[in-house]
Each structure stands twice: as C-alpha cells, then as structure tokens.
Coordinates of C-alpha atoms (C1' of nucleotides) in Angstrom, one line a residue:
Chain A
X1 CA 42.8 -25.3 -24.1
X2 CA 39.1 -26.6 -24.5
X3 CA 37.9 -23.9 -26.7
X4 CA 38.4 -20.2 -28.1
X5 CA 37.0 -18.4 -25.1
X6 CA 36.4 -15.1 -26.3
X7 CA 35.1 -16.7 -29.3
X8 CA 32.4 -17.4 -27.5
X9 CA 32.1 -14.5 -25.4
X10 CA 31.9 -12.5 -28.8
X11 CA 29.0 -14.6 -30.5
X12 CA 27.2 -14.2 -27.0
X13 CA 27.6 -10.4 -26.7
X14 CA 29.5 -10.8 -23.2
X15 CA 32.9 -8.3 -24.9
X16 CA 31.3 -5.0 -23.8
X17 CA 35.1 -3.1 -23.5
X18 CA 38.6 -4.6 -23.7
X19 CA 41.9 -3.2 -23.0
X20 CA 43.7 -5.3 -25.6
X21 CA 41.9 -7.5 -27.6
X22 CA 44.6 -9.0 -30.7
X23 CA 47.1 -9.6 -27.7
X24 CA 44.3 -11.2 -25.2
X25 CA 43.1 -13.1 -27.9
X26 CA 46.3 -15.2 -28.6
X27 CA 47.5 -14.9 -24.4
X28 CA 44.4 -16.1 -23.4
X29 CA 44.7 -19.6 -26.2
X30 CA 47.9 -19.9 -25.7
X31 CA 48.0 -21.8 -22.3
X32 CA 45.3 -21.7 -18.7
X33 CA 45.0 -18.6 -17.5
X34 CA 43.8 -16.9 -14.1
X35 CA 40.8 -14.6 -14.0
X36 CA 38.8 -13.2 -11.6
X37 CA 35.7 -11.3 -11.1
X38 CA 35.2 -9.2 -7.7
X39 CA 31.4 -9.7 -5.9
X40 CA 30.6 -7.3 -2.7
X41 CA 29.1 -8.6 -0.1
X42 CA 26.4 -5.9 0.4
X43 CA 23.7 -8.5 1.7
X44 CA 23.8 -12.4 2.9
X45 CA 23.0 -13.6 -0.1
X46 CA 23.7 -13.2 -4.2
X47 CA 21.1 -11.7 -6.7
X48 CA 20.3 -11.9 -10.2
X49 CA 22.5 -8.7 -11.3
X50 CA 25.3 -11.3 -9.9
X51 CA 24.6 -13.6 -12.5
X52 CA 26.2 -12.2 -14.9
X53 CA 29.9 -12.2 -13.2
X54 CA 29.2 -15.2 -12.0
X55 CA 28.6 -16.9 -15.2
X56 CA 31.5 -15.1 -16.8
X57 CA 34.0 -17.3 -14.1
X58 CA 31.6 -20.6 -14.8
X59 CA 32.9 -19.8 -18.4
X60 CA 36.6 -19.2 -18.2
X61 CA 36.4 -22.3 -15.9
X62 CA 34.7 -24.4 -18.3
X63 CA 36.9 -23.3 -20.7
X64 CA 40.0 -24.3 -18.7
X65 CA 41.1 -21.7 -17.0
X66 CA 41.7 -21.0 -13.4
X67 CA 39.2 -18.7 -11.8
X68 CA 39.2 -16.5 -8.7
X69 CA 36.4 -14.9 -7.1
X70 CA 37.4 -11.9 -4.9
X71 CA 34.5 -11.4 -1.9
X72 CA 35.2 -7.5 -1.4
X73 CA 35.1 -8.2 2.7
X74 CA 37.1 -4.8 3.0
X75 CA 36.1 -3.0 0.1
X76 CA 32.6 -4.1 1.2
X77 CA 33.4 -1.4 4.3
X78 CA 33.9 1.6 2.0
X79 CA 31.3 0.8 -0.9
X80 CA 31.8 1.5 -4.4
X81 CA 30.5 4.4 -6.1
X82 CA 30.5 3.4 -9.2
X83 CA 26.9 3.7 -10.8
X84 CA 26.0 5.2 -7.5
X85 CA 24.2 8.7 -7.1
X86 CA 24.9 8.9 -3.5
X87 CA 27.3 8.3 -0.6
X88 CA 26.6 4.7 0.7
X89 CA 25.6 3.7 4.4
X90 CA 28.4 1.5 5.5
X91 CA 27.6 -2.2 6.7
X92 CA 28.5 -2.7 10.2
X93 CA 31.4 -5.7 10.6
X94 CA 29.3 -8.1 11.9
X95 CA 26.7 -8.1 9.0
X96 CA 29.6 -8.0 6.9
X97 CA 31.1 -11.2 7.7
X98 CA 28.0 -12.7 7.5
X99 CA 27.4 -11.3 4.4
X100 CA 31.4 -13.0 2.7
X101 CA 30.0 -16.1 4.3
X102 CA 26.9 -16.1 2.8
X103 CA 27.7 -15.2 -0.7
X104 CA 31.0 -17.2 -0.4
X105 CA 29.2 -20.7 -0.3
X106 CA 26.9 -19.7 -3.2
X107 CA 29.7 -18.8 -5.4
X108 CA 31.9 -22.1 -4.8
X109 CA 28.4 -23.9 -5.2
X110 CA 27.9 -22.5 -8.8
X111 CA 31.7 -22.8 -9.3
X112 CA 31.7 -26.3 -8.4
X113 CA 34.2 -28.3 -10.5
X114 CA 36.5 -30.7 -8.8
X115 CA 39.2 -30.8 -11.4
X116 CA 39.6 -27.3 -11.8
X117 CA 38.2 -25.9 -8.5
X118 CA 37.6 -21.9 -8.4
X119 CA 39.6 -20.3 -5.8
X120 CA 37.5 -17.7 -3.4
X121 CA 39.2 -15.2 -1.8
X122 CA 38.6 -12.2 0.5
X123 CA 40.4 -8.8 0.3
X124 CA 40.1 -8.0 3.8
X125 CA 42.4 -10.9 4.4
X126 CA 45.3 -8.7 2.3
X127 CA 43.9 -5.5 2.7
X128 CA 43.5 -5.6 7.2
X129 CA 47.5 -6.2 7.2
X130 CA 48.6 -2.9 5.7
X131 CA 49.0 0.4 7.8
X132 CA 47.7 3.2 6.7
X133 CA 51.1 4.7 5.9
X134 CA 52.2 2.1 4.4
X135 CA 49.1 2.1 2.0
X136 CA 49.5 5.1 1.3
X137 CA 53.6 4.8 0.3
X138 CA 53.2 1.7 -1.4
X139 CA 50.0 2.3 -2.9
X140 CA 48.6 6.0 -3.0
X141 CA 51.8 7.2 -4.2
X142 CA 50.6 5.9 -7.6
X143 CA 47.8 7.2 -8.0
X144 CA 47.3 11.1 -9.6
X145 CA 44.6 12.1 -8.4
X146 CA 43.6 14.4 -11.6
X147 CA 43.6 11.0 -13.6
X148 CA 41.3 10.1 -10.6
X149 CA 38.8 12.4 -11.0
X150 CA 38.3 12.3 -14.5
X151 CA 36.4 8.5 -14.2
X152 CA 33.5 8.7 -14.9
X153 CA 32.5 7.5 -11.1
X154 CA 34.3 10.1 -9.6
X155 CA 33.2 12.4 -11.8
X156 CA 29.8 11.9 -12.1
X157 CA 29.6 12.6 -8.2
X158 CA 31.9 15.8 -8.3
X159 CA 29.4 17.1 -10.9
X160 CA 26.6 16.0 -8.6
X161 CA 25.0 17.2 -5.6
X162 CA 25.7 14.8 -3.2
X163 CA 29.6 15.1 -3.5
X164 CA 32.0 12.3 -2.7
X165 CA 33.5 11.4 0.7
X166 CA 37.5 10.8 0.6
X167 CA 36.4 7.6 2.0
X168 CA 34.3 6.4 -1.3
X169 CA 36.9 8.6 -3.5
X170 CA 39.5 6.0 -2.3
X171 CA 37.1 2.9 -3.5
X172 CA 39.3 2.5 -6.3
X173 CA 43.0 2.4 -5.0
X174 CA 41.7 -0.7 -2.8
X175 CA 40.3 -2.5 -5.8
X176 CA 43.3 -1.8 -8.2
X177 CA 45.6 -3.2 -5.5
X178 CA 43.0 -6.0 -5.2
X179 CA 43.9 -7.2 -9.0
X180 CA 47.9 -6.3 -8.0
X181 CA 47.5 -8.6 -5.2
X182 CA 46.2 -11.0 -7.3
X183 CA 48.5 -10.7 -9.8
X184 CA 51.5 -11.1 -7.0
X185 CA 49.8 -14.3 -5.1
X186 CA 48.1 -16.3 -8.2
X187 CA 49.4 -14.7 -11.6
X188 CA 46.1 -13.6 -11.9
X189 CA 46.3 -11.2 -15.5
X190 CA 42.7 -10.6 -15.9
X191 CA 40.3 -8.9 -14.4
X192 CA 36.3 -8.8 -15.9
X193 CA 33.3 -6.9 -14.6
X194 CA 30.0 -4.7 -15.7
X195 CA 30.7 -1.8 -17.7
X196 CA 30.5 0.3 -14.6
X197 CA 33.8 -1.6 -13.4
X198 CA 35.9 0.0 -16.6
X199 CA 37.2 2.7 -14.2
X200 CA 38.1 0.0 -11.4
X201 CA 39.6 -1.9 -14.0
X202 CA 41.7 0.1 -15.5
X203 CA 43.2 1.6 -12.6
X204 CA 44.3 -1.5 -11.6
X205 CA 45.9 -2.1 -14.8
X206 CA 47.9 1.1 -14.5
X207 CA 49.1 0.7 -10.7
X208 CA 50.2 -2.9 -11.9
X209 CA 52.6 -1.5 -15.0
X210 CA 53.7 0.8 -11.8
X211 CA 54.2 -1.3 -9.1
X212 CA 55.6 -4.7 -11.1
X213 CA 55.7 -3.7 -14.8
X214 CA 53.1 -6.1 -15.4
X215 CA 50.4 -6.1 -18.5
X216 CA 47.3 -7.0 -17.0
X217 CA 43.6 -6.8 -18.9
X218 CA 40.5 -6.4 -18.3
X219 CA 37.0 -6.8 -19.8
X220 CA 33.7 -5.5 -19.3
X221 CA 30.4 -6.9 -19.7
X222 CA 27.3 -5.1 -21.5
X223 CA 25.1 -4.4 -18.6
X224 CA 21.8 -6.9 -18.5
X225 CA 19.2 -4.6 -18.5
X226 CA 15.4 -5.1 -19.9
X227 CA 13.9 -3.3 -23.4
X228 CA 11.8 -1.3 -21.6
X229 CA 15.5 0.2 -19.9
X230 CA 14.4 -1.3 -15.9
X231 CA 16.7 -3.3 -14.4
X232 CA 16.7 -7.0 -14.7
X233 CA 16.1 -9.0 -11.1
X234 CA 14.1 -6.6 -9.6
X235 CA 10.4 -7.3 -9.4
X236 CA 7.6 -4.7 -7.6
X237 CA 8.4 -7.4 -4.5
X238 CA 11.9 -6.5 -5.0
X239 CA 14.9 -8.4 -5.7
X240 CA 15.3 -12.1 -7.0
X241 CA 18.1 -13.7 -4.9
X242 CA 19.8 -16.6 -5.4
X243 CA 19.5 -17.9 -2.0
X244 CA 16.7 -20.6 -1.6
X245 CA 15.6 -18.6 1.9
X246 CA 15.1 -15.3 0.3
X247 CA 13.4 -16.3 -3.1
X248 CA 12.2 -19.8 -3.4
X249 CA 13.3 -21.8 -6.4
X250 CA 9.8 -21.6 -7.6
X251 CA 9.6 -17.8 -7.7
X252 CA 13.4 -18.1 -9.0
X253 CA 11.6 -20.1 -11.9
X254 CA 8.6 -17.9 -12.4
X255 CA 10.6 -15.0 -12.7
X256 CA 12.3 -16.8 -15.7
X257 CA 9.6 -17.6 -17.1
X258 CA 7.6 -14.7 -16.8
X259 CA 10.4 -12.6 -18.6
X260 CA 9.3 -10.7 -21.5
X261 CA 9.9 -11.7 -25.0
X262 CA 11.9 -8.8 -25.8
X263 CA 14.9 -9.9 -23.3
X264 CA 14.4 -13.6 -23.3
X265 CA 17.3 -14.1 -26.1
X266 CA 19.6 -11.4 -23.9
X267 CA 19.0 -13.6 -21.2
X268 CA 19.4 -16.9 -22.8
X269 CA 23.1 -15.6 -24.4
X270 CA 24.2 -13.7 -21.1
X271 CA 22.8 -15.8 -18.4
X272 CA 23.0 -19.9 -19.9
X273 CA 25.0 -22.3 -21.0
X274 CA 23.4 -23.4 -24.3
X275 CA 25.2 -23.5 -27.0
X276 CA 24.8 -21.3 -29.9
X277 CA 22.5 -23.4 -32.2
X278 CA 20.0 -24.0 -29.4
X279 CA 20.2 -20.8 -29.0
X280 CA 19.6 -19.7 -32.5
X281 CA 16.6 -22.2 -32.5
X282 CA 15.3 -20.8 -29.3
X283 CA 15.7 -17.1 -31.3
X284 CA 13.4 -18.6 -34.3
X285 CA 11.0 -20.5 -32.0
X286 CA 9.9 -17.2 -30.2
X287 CA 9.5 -15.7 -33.6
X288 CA 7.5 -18.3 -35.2
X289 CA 5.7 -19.9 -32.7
X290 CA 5.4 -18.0 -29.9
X291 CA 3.0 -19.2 -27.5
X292 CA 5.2 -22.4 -26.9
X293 CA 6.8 -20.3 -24.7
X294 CA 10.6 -22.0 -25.7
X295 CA 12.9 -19.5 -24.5
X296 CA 11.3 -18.7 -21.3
X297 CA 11.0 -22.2 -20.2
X298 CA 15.0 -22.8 -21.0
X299 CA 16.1 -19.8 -19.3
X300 CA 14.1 -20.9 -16.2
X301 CA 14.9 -24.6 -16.2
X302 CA 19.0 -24.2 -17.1
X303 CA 19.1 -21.3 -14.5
X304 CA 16.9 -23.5 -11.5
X305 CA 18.9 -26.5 -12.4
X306 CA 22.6 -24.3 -11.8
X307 CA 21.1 -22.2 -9.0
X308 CA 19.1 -24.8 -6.9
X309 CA 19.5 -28.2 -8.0
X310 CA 17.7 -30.8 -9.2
X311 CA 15.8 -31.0 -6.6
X312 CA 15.0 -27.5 -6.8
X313 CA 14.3 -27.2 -10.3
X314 CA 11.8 -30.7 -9.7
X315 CA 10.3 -28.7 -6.9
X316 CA 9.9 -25.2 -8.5
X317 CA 8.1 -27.0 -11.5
X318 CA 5.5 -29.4 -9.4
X319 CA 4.4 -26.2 -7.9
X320 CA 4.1 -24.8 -11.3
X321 CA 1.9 -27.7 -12.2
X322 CA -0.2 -27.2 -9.1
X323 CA -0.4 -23.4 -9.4
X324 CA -1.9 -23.4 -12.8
X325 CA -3.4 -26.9 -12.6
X326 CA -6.5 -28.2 -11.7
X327 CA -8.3 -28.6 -8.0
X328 CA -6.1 -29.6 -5.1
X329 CA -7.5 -32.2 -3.2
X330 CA -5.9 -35.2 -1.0
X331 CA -2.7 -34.0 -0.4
X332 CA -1.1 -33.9 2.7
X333 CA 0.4 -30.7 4.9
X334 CA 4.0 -31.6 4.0
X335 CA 3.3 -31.5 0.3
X336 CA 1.1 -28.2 0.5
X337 CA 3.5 -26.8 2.9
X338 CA 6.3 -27.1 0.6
X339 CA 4.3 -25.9 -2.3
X340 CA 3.0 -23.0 -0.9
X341 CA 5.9 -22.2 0.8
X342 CA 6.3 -18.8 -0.4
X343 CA 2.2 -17.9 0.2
X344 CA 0.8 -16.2 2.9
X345 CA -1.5 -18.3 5.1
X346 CA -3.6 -17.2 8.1
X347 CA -5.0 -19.4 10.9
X348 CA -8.5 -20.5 11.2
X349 CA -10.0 -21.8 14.4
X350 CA -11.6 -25.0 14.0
X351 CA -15.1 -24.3 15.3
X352 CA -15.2 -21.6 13.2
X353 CA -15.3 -24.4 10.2
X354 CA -17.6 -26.4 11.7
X355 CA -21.4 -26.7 11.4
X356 CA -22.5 -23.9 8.6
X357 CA -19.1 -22.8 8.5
X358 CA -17.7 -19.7 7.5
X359 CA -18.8 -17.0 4.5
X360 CA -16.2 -17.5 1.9
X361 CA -16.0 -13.7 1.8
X362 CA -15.0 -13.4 5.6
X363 CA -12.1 -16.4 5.0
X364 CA -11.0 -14.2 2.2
X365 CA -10.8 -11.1 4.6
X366 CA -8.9 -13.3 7.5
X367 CA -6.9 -15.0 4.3
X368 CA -5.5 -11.2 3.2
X369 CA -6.7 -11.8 -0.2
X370 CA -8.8 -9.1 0.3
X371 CA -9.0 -5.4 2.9
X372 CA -12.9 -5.9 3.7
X373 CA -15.8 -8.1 2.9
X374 CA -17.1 -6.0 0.3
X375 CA -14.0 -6.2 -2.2
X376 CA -13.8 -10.1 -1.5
X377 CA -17.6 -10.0 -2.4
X378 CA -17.1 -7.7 -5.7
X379 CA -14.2 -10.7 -6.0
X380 CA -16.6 -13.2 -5.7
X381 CA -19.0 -11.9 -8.1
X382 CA -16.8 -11.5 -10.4
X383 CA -16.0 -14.7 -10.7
X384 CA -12.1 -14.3 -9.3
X385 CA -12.5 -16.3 -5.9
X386 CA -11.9 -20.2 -6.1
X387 CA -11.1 -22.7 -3.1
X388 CA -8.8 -25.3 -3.7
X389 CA -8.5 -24.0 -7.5
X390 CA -12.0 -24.3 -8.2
X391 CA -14.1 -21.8 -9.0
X392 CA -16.6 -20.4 -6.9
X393 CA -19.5 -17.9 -7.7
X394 CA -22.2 -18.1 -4.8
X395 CA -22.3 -15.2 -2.8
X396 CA -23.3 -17.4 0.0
X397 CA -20.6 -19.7 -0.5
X398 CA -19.5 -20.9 2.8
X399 CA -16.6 -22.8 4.1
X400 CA -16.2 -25.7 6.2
X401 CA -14.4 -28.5 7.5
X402 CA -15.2 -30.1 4.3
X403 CA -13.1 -28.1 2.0
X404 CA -9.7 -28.7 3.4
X405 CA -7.0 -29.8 1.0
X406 CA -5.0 -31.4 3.3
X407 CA -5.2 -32.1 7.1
X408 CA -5.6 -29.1 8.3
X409 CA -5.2 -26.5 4.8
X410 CA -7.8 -24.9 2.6
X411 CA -6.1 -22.8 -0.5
X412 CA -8.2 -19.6 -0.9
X413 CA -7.1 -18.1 -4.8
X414 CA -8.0 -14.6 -5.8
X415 CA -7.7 -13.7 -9.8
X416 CA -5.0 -16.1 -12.1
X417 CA -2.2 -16.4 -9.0
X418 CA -2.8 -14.5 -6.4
X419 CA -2.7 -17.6 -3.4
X420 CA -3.0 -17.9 0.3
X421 CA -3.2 -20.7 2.7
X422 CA -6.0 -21.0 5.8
X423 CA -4.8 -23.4 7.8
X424 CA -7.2 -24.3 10.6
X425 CA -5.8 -24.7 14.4
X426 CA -7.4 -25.9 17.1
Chain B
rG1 C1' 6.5 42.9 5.4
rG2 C1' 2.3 43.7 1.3
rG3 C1' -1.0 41.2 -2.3
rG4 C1' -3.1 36.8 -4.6
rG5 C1' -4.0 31.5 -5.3
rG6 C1' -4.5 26.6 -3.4
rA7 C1' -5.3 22.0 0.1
rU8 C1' -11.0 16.9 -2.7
rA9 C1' -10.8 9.5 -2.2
rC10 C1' -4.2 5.5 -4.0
rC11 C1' -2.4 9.7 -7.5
rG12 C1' -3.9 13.7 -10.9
rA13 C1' -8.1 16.6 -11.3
rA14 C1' -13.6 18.5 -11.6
rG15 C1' -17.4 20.0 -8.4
rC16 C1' -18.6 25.7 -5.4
rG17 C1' -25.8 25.1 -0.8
rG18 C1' -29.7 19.8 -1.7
rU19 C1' -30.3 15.3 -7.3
rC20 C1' -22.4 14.1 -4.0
rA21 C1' -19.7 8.4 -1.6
rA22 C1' -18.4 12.9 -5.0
rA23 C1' -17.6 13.7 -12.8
rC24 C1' -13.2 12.5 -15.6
rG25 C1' -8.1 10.4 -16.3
rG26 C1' -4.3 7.3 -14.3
rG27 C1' -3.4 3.4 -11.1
rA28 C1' -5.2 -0.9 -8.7
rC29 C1' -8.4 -5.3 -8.6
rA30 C1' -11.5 -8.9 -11.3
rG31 C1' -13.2 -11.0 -16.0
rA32 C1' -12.7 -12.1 -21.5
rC33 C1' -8.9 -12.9 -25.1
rU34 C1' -3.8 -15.1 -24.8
rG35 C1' 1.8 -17.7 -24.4
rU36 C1' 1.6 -17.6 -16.8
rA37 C1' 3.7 -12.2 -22.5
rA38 C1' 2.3 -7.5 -24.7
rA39 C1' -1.7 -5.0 -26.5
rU40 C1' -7.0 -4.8 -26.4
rC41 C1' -12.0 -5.1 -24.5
rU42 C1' -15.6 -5.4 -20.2
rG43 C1' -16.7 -4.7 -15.1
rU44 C1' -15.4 -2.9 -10.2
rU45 C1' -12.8 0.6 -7.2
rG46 C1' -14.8 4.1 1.3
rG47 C1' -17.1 0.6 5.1
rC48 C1' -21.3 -2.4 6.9
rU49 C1' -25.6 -4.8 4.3
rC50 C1' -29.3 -9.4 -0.2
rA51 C1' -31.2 -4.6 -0.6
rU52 C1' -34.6 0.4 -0.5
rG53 C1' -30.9 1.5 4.0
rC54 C1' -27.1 3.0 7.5
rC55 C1' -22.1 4.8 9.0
rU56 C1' -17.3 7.4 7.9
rU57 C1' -15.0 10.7 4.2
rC58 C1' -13.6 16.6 0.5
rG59 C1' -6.4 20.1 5.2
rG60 C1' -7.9 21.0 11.0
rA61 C1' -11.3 23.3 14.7
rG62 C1' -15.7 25.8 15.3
rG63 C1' -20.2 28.3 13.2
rU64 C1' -24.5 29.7 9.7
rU65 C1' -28.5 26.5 7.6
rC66 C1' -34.1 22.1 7.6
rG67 C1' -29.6 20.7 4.7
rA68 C1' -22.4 22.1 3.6
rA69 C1' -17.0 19.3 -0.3
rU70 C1' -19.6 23.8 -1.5
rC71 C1' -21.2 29.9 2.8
rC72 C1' -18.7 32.4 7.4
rU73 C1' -14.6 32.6 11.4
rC74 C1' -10.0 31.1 13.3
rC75 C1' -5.8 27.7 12.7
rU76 C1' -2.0 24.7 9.9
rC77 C1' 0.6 23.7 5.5
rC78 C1' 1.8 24.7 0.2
rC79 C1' 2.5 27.8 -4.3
rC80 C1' 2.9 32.6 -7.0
rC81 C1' 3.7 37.9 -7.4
rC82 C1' 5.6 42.7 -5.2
rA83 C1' 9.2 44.4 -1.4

RNA sequence: GGGGGGAUACCGAAGCGGUCAAACGGGACAGACUGUAAAUCUGUUGGCUCAUGCCUUCGGAGGUUCGAAUCCUCCUCCCCCCA
C-alpha cells in the first residue's frame, strides 16, 4: 500500500460518518481494496457538487486501490430522494443514455491511470435483467419497511407535504443491491458518498449481511457547502460543469478564483491534491498576506489542470491576462474568438462602421451591454464603457472601422468584466 | 351572504387635484478603494434628446376638471372581519 488512506482523509476533513472505523482502518492497510462511489446521470455532463466523489475515487486510486464508479443508468429512472423536497420528473431513456455517456467519459478522463485503471460501470446493465418478481423475492424480501421509513429521506418526505411515490420510496432497495452487486461481481467492500447517502449506504450494508453474510462499509463525506450556508458550484448563471461545452475552462477558473476567502481552505482540502504542508502554507498565506490571492489561484490552477488539461488551464489563464489586461489590439479572429468564447457578441453591418461611424452608445445597445441608449450613455459618463479595454469618456465617442481588434471584432466592455464582442459582417 | 381594506416603477413602501417620472429603503448598474474578495463611500436607476423639451407609466375601462397616481362610475384581482 502507498500510504495510510484514511490518514489522509482525516487530516483533510473528508471522514464525515463511518460505519466501522478501528476495523476499516487496519482492512483498508492491509492489502488493495475496491471502492466505489455512485454518480447519477441527471444531465450530459458532471458538475462541481461531483467533485467531491469524484476526488474521493482519484484518492483511493492514488492510494492503490481499485476504484469503481457506478453511473446510476437505472436508478437515474427513479431518482433519489435523498435531500430532495419533492417528487422528481423522470428523464426520458433517451436523454438518459446520453446523459451515462456523457458523464461516463468525464469520469474515466479524471480517473485516468493506466496501471490501476478505474472500472465504470452502469446499474442498468444488472438492474434491466431482473423481473419484477424476482426483485422483489430476492431483494424486497429484505427490506422492513418500518426500518425504511425511519431514514431520514423517507422520512423527511412522509413528514412533508409533497409525500413520496412508491416509485421514489423504492430508490433505495436499487442502490443497496447496487453495492451487493458490486460486492458479488468485484469484491467491492466499500461504498463512500455525501452525507445525504448515509441512508443509501447503510441499507446496502444491511441487505449484504442478508443476502451473503458479508461486512461491507461505508463512508460519508461532509457536504461542501460555502460560509455563508449557499451551495458551492452554483453561480446566479447557474451551475459550473465540468464539461468544456457547458462552462468554459476559463469560467471553470474564474469561479475558482473568485471563491471567497472564507471556503478557499475547504476547497483546497476537499477538492485538490496538495499535500498537507502546502496546504498549511496556503492556510497562513491567506491570513498574512492576503491580497496575493495564494489559495484561490491554486484551487483554480490544480482543478483546470485535472478537469481540462493543460491546454485548458494555458487557455483559461491567457484569457485571464487579456480580460484584466491592457488594450487588445492586433490580434486575429481565431485568437479573439477563442478568448471570448464564452461572451456574447452581436453583428454589425459594415457600412454602418464606415465613414463617421457609429455612436458608441448605440453599439452598446446592439452589443446588449446595455437596454437603451440612455443607460449606455449614464455608462459612458460614468466612465464604465471602454473599447478594446480602453477607456472611453466622450459622449460623442463614435465607432468605426478603425477600432476593430481583429479582422472583423471590436470588444465593447461595460464596468470591471462585463464583455461583448461586435463583430462586423458584410 | 354582510361589512371593511388594498392594488404605485425590478421588489417593498410613501404620495391622496397642479410644484409627480413620482419621497424613502432594498436590489441593480457605474465609479473610488481593494486581492478579479468582503466591507465601505460616491453617483445613477422609464424612453427619446446636448438640453429648456417631448413621449409612455401609478390594477383595467370610462368620466369629472384648464389640469388626475390623487375625485366619480363600472370591472378584475387580493387581504381582513362577521355569518
């Protein structure tokens, strides 16, 4: 074994519940173990709330032992009401699949390790081949169902007023048999999740002493969740995904950056790999010299790096440096393009540029940076309108073919970040 | 069924015949400060205009008046009290 892994899942804070610690402890040093994490494939593509899972696995892998993620393909068809208020709408099969595919090349790409490959797995491929009876003999039969309703899931929704369906209710009888399945087919002993898997968890402990007389365990995870008690990943735009199509690796790395002080070292010891003296340094660093900004540009550069690459990461930071830099001039479409890939541009006709040109304000309005001519003037007076990242304070500022950035782009700025592209057409 | 209160700009809330594009607070936007943070401070916050100016807006439709968010009539919706 490499290393004490829940050693280091204690110093970083990951042990949120454990079924058996003194005995995991010793099992888990002992030789490699399997482990795996369950993800549902509720959209095409991974999110930040993912990371956490996800980086659990990276760990036990790193660590030596054999990981298996479990794509919840059929589970995925009843949804899980854990943490949920209200019944779920169900996602229709197609989306579905698409949804295991998506999610399933994002996992083996941050799973990536050709000596100790993680193993990715779909329930529906187990789950599809039982009948209904036979679920229910095999299965069902071990379940009470007053133990059942007193998790807190169930519970919580009994208490409610939205009430359960017997379709959600049974949520958790697939995912126990998941981890029996598991435990069958790989010798998988060990399940981990959020906190608000515990139930999930445990019940498939329980129907595994009943159906093979195995001990299985389980951990949970503290959720990640930010001081001011708002979940982590979301912003007012909505979620941060992993996938490069939904949030570009620069917005991946602004979100990093931009996170508060307050849950920087959270993320740091949940969310990266750095060891626990960089760490620590990163800890006194936001203390004692704060505007370096330390922790936030770690977090952001070790989670680009893992999630999109080199590549990505060297992207997301040149169009830091351009975003908060000085003027854009000479460069070409391609370069802009990429850049300002996630900004909203507007087209221009040409003629419109030529001669006198355009008022500024009126390119702001066409831009979107502003609803009418007056607010882009009040802008503009203000001193928050800038072309190509310079300032500009005349209120009869106009624009013309001169301006463009690049062949055929102007970059219109309202306030600190607020961007959008005017490309001119012919 | 009877009685009473209310509907105002993104939200909350004043205004109750002209000086009302409409106080104040929140939000939002911009600026300063700063660490692309937090807090703070300043400015702006219906549209068109360089602007005195014009246009649209105070639940809806009509009316009174030189003039209405403000008064009258009808309608719609909300809340409270008594049955």
């Amino acid at each position: 074994m490499n290393q004490d892994i829940l050693a280091e899942l204690d110093w970083r804070g990951l042990v949120y519940q454990n079924t058996d610690e003194e005995n995991l402890q010793h099992w888990l040093n002992a030789e490699p173990r399997t482990v795996y994490a369950g993800f549902d494939p509720t959209s095409v593509s991974l999110h930040v709330g993912n990371l956490m899972p996800l980086m659990m696995l990276r760990r036990f892998q790193k660590a030596g032992h054999k990981v298996i993620a479990l794509i919840g393909g059929a589970t995925g068809m009843i949804g899980d009401p854990s943490g949920k208020s209200a019944e779920r709408n169900l996602l229709d099969e197609n989306q579905l699949r698409c949804n295991v595919e998506g999610i399933g090349q994002q996992i083996k790409s941050v799973l990536a390790d050709e000596e100790n490959p993680a193993i990715v797995v779909n329930n529906y491929d187990w789950i599809k081949t039982f009948s209904y009876i036979e679920f229910l003999r095999d299965v069902g039969k071990n379940f009470p169902v007053n133990v059942m309703m007193a998790k807190d899931s169930i519970k919580s929704r009994l208490d409610g007023e939205s009430g359960i369906s017997y379709t959600e209710f049974s949520y958790m009888l697939l995912q126990a048999y998941d981890f029996v399945h598991l435990h069958q087919a790989f010798d998988c002993y060990l399940q981990v999740g959020g906190s608000d898997q515990w139930g999930n968890i445990t019940a498939g402990i329980d129907l595994g002493r009943r159906m093979c007389s195995a001990k299985l365990f389980g951990i949970t995870n503290p959720l990640l969740t930010k001081a001011d008690g708002t979940k982590m990943g979301k912003t007012e735009s909505g979620a941060i995904w992993l996938s490069g199509e939904k949030t570009s690796p620069y917005q991946f790395y602004q979100y990093w950056i931009n996170v508060d002080d307050a849950d920087a070292g959270q993320c740091l010891r949940f969310l990266t790999e750095l060891d626990e003296s960089t760490i620590g340094e990163l800890d006194r660093s936001r203390e004692n010299e704060p505007h370096l900004n330390a922790s936030q540009k770690s977090l952001a550069e070790e989670l680009t790096q893992l999630i999109h690459g080199d590549s990505g990461l060297a992207s997301a930071k040149k169009a830091t440096e351009i975003f908060f830099g000085a003027e854009i001039s000479d460069l070409s479409d391609a370069e802009l393009g990429h850049i300002f890939n996630d900004v909203p541009s507007a087209e221009i006709p040409q003629d419109q540029l030529q001669g006198e040109g355009i008022l500024l304000t009126e390119a702001f309005v066409v831009a979107g940076l502003a609803k009418s001519k007056g607010e882009a003037r009040r802008t503009l007076t203000q001193g928050g309108a800038y072309v190509n990242n310079r300032r500009e304070s005349a209120a009869d500022r106009k624009l013309t073919l001169g301006d463009l950035a690049s062949e055929t782009n102007i970059v219109l700025r309202s306030g600190k970040k607020k961007y959008a592209l005017l490309r001119v057409a012919e």
